[in-house]
Amino acid sequence: MRKYMKYELKGTYRFMLAIILVVLVATSGIQIYTSNMLDQPSAPGGIFMALMGFAVFGAFIASIFYLIGNFRKELYEDRGYLTFTLPLSGNQILGAKTIIALMWSALLVISFLVYNILLARILHGEVIFTVIREGFQYISSLNLDTALTVYLIVFIFSVITTLLLIYFSIALSRVTIGNKKIGSIWVIVFLVLNSLIGLLSIKVAELIPFYIDISNFSIITESDFVRNLGNIESHIVGNYPGMAIFTSDMFALNVGFILFNILVAIGIYMGTSYLIEKKVDL
Amino acid sequence: MYNTDNIVEIKNLTKRYGNKSALNGLNLSIQKGQIVGILGPNGSGKTTLIKILAGILRKTSGEVIIDSHNPGIDTKAIVSYLPDRNFLYEWMKIQDALDMFKDFYDDFDEGKADELLKFMKLEKDMRIDGLSKGMKEKLNLTLVLSRKAKLYILDEPIAGVDPVARDQILDAIINNYEENSSMLITTHLVRDMEKMFDEVAFISEGQIILEGNAEGLREEKSMQIDDLYKEIFG
């Protein structure tokens, strides 16, 4: 798989580095303009800001479509004749493509954040670090550290699952319909499957009314949670019926919801590997 | 039971696309060390057959055995396949393609690739998206023949190239394929290629309608294979 990742990286780095460059240049434009010209508004300035904003947004969207297209091309274009005659399993091909797509997504987001923080430091001085520090201190004061960490993990997990579901939808569309002219049908397949998985995970969560308390990894029930609400210090911070509930001092995720989504992620990964190795006809 | 003298054994192979049959109960065996020509007009099922052997198309029914394996990862490691299209990634330079073959195929012979590139007048720093159709054909063939594969499968290797490139490609095939290996070549340009074949199989509507030793058929029918082709499909 590592060998194949090398060629995935070689094939994608030019475009993705160009995207990162566009994002950094455009956000530089936005930051420099807002730090120098915001008190002197003008029509050209407004147009400039809008253009830079569109460039950043467009670059992010382009990167998503490029990374999805990189998988789709294997199934619909002649390059598949090379990829699928290499002595590699569907697992290895899918694994390499997923890792490289996630790597570029992470690099794009991290470079965007780090660059903008550093640029803000240059433009505004140390005050930017004070603002960030105060932000973290505020979050700490709300006892949301654990909740935010879990949120971040859930967010990364959902990005991976969404990417895998997109790959699965593309592979399934290719295997069942095959026609290149209506190759975009995968979007509909994806939307249907995504809704279905969402609905099913809520149903599973309702069927298994047990929660993991993230603070101590103990299993609690809804009645434990309600009892906790009797504590005068405790207040509801968030409530996603069936899936997750959290107060200022308790964060709990539904066991069924977690298990179902992990199983779905594994299932769609295995399913996509199987389809591209055993079912796709070039 | 399979005959171990055969590198390929195909029994009752069928491939259907909806209601249409591309292969219709096809039977074929290829002996080790033989060059076999699969001859037939466009739409006769040649490419379908080859794609199934290359492991990129699924059969509907029947049996396909390559060196004791069903088509899959194991056979991809021993089959060197030349598709009828440019299969290399557009972003590549020739050097990248060589590196990729070296990385993935244990049987890739770098020295042979260098010799063939020189013979084909191709430079390693050339970009693939800048090559002409003929140059791409030569590069694809260079990569495929630089493997010491057990089975070479060439799909229409000289279709759509100019006569000079055609001669160069034919010379490369004759001079560079591994003596102990087997080769399966599809073509409808029979006159140019018939001297290479040990065996020929005529395919029509997804079935082998005539097969045999090339020299034997010439003697039996008192005509060249090209003339026989015209008689059958004309």
XYZ file of C-alpha atoms in Angstrom, chain A:
282
model
C 0.000 0.000 0.000
C 2.865 2.387 0.802
C 4.207 2.007 -2.739
C 0.843 2.932 -4.172
C 0.558 5.882 -1.775
C 3.824 7.189 -3.203
C 2.277 7.399 -6.685
C -0.966 8.854 -5.323
C 1.089 11.570 -3.681
C 3.115 12.184 -6.836
C -0.048 12.425 -8.907
C -1.840 14.877 -6.625
C 0.805 17.143 -5.110
C 0.949 19.735 -7.908
C -2.768 20.482 -7.797
C -3.057 20.359 -4.017
C -0.013 22.588 -3.439
C -1.491 25.069 -5.929
C -4.769 24.997 -3.953
C -2.930 25.612 -0.683
C -1.050 28.497 -2.324
C -4.310 30.071 -3.571
C -5.848 29.786 -0.100
C -2.823 31.339 1.596
C -2.515 34.191 -0.922
C -6.252 34.975 -0.771
C -6.401 34.897 3.045
C -3.285 37.099 3.118
C -5.179 39.580 0.942
C -8.160 39.467 3.322
C -6.035 39.882 6.438
C -3.869 42.668 5.036
C -6.931 44.527 3.765
C -8.847 44.199 7.035
C -5.856 45.326 9.102
C -5.113 48.395 6.973
C -8.218 49.480 5.081
C -11.243 48.462 7.126
C -11.707 51.994 8.481
C -11.715 53.378 4.905
C -14.424 51.320 3.130
C -14.590 51.583 -0.662
C -16.335 49.780 -3.526
C -13.082 48.395 -5.041
C -12.084 47.265 -1.560
C -15.412 45.469 -1.142
C -15.028 43.780 -4.516
C -11.478 42.767 -3.593
C -12.648 41.234 -0.321
C -15.475 39.368 -2.072
C -13.072 38.022 -4.701
C -10.596 36.864 -2.087
C -13.421 35.253 -0.114
C -14.645 33.444 -3.229
C -11.087 32.342 -4.000
C -10.712 30.764 -0.548
C -14.143 29.150 -0.671
C -13.633 28.025 -4.291
C -10.235 26.537 -3.488
C -11.670 24.472 -0.617
C -14.524 23.230 -2.821
C -12.116 22.507 -5.721
C -9.899 20.443 -3.428
C -12.873 18.340 -2.289
C -13.996 17.675 -5.873
C -10.424 17.000 -6.978
C -9.854 14.384 -4.274
C -13.209 12.735 -4.987
C -12.490 12.889 -8.737
C -9.158 11.190 -8.133
C -11.038 8.084 -7.011
C -13.829 8.409 -9.581
C -11.347 8.591 -12.489
C -10.026 5.126 -11.638
C -13.462 3.661 -12.313
C -14.455 5.711 -15.338
C -11.232 6.575 -17.188
C -8.412 4.691 -18.913
C -6.051 5.105 -15.947
C -8.057 2.322 -14.256
C -6.405 -0.088 -16.714
C -3.120 0.562 -14.924
C -4.416 0.765 -11.368
C -6.548 -2.368 -11.528
C -3.924 -4.503 -13.251
C -1.391 -3.839 -10.490
C -1.112 -6.816 -8.116
C -2.935 -4.922 -5.360
C -6.086 -5.741 -3.430
C -9.092 -3.418 -3.374
C -8.244 -2.834 0.271
C -4.776 -1.560 -0.549
C -5.960 0.731 -3.358
C -8.792 2.168 -1.269
C -6.597 2.508 1.822
C -3.925 4.428 -0.081
C -6.449 6.742 -1.710
C -8.257 7.411 1.585
C -5.068 8.148 3.505
C -3.743 10.511 0.828
C -7.094 12.340 0.538
C -7.261 12.759 4.339
C -3.629 13.818 4.460
C -4.206 16.595 1.897
C -7.407 17.719 3.631
C -5.604 17.925 6.968
C -2.644 19.728 5.413
C -4.953 22.254 3.748
C -6.832 23.019 6.981
C -3.713 23.058 9.193
C -1.716 25.261 6.807
C -4.730 27.611 6.555
C -4.989 27.900 10.341
C -1.289 28.093 11.176
C -0.506 30.546 8.378
C -3.363 32.833 9.343
C -2.422 32.815 13.024
C 1.196 33.633 12.149
C 0.138 36.345 9.697
C -2.188 37.831 12.311
C 0.740 37.804 14.740
C 2.797 39.818 12.218
C -0.056 42.229 11.447
C -1.522 42.662 14.918
C 1.297 41.721 17.280
C 1.137 39.502 20.362
C -2.512 40.411 20.916
C -3.601 37.536 18.627
C -2.046 34.980 20.976
C -3.767 36.671 23.911
C -7.110 36.379 22.093
C -6.528 32.690 21.377
C -5.393 32.045 24.950
C -8.456 33.813 26.328
C -10.640 31.733 24.026
C -9.162 28.528 25.405
C -9.468 29.826 28.981
C -13.146 30.611 28.392
C -13.731 27.089 27.074
C -11.906 25.713 30.116
C -14.068 27.773 32.446
C -17.156 26.166 30.939
C -15.701 22.692 31.548
C -16.008 21.980 27.860
C -12.467 20.636 27.288
C -13.566 17.009 27.253
C -16.669 17.780 25.234
C -14.661 19.670 22.612
C -12.037 16.921 22.407
C -14.787 14.367 21.872
C -16.421 16.681 19.354
C -13.144 16.951 17.472
C -12.758 13.151 17.435
C -16.376 12.724 16.307
C -15.834 15.388 13.627
C -12.687 13.675 12.266
C -14.488 10.335 12.358
C -17.446 11.788 10.451
C -15.112 13.306 7.824
C -13.530 9.867 7.294
C -16.952 8.171 7.177
C -18.298 10.764 4.729
C -15.292 10.309 2.440
C -15.680 6.513 2.569
C -19.401 6.805 1.883
C -18.675 8.993 -1.152
C -16.207 6.363 -2.442
C -18.763 3.636 -1.787
C -21.483 5.599 -3.635
C -19.182 6.098 -6.631
C -18.194 2.404 -6.712
C -21.795 1.263 -6.290
C -22.985 3.587 -9.085
C -20.210 2.286 -11.344
C -21.056 -1.352 -10.649
C -24.836 -1.038 -10.933
C -25.268 1.609 -13.639
C -21.842 1.871 -15.213
C -22.823 4.503 -17.765
C -20.239 7.295 -17.735
C -22.788 9.852 -18.968
C -24.801 9.515 -15.782
C -21.780 8.967 -13.583
C -22.876 11.852 -11.332
C -25.691 9.623 -10.094
C -23.343 8.830 -7.210
C -24.391 12.152 -5.642
C -27.985 10.918 -5.332
C -26.805 7.501 -4.110
C -24.658 9.275 -1.513
C -27.501 11.505 -0.302
C -29.884 8.559 -0.005
C -27.349 6.365 1.837
C -26.295 9.209 4.101
C -29.906 9.907 5.108
C -30.532 6.209 5.613
C -27.471 5.801 7.850
C -28.488 8.893 9.832
C -32.008 7.579 10.380
C -30.809 4.090 11.274
C -28.237 5.378 13.764
C -30.973 7.303 15.603
C -33.146 4.179 15.659
C -30.251 2.064 16.970
C -29.503 4.707 19.605
C -33.116 4.558 20.748
C -32.978 0.765 20.945
C -29.836 0.821 23.111
C -30.490 3.465 25.813
C -27.017 3.279 27.354
C -24.438 6.043 27.291
C -20.702 6.267 27.857
C -19.799 9.035 30.260
C -16.672 10.380 28.580
C -15.235 11.837 31.804
C -14.737 8.387 33.385
C -15.771 5.978 30.605
C -18.522 4.466 32.729
C -21.807 3.285 31.299
C -24.803 5.323 32.408
C -28.488 5.311 31.606
C -30.799 8.185 30.847
C -32.076 8.107 34.425
C -28.498 8.684 35.700
C -28.360 11.682 33.457
C -31.677 13.051 34.709
C -30.481 12.541 38.305
C -27.372 14.523 37.481
C -29.518 17.373 36.240
C -30.849 17.680 39.813
C -27.412 19.049 40.756
C -27.767 22.816 40.995
C -24.343 23.328 39.360
C -25.320 21.282 36.336
C -26.886 22.826 33.272
C -27.607 21.431 29.830
C -25.003 22.370 27.270
C -26.183 20.179 24.458
C -28.714 17.484 23.745
C -28.825 15.410 20.580
C -31.806 13.150 21.275
C -30.733 9.557 21.512
C -27.143 10.133 20.324
C -25.394 12.386 22.822
C -26.313 14.385 25.881
C -24.075 16.632 27.858
C -24.222 19.030 30.732
C -21.558 21.283 32.178
C -20.127 18.347 34.120
C -21.201 15.256 32.179
C -20.701 14.316 28.538
C -22.268 11.111 27.354
C -22.422 9.433 23.977
C -24.935 6.737 23.136
C -23.318 3.294 22.971
C -25.545 2.092 20.139
C -24.862 5.237 18.136
C -21.082 4.836 18.481
C -21.097 1.106 17.718
C -23.440 1.499 14.757
C -21.363 4.254 13.182
C -18.097 2.367 13.683
C -19.651 -0.739 12.117
C -21.028 1.335 9.228
C -17.591 2.868 8.601
C -15.969 -0.593 8.583
C -18.798 -1.949 6.423
C -18.562 0.734 3.759
C -14.772 0.411 3.682
C -14.979 -3.360 3.198
C -17.852 -2.937 0.739
C -15.952 -0.436 -1.400
C -12.824 -2.636 -1.357
C -14.912 -5.600 -2.452
C -16.661 -3.673 -5.232
C -13.463 -2.269 -6.756
C -11.604 -5.575 -6.515
C -14.317 -8.041 -7.456
C -17.167 -6.252 -9.184
C -16.010 -3.300 -11.247
C -15.905 -4.038 -14.977
C -13.620 -1.791 -17.015
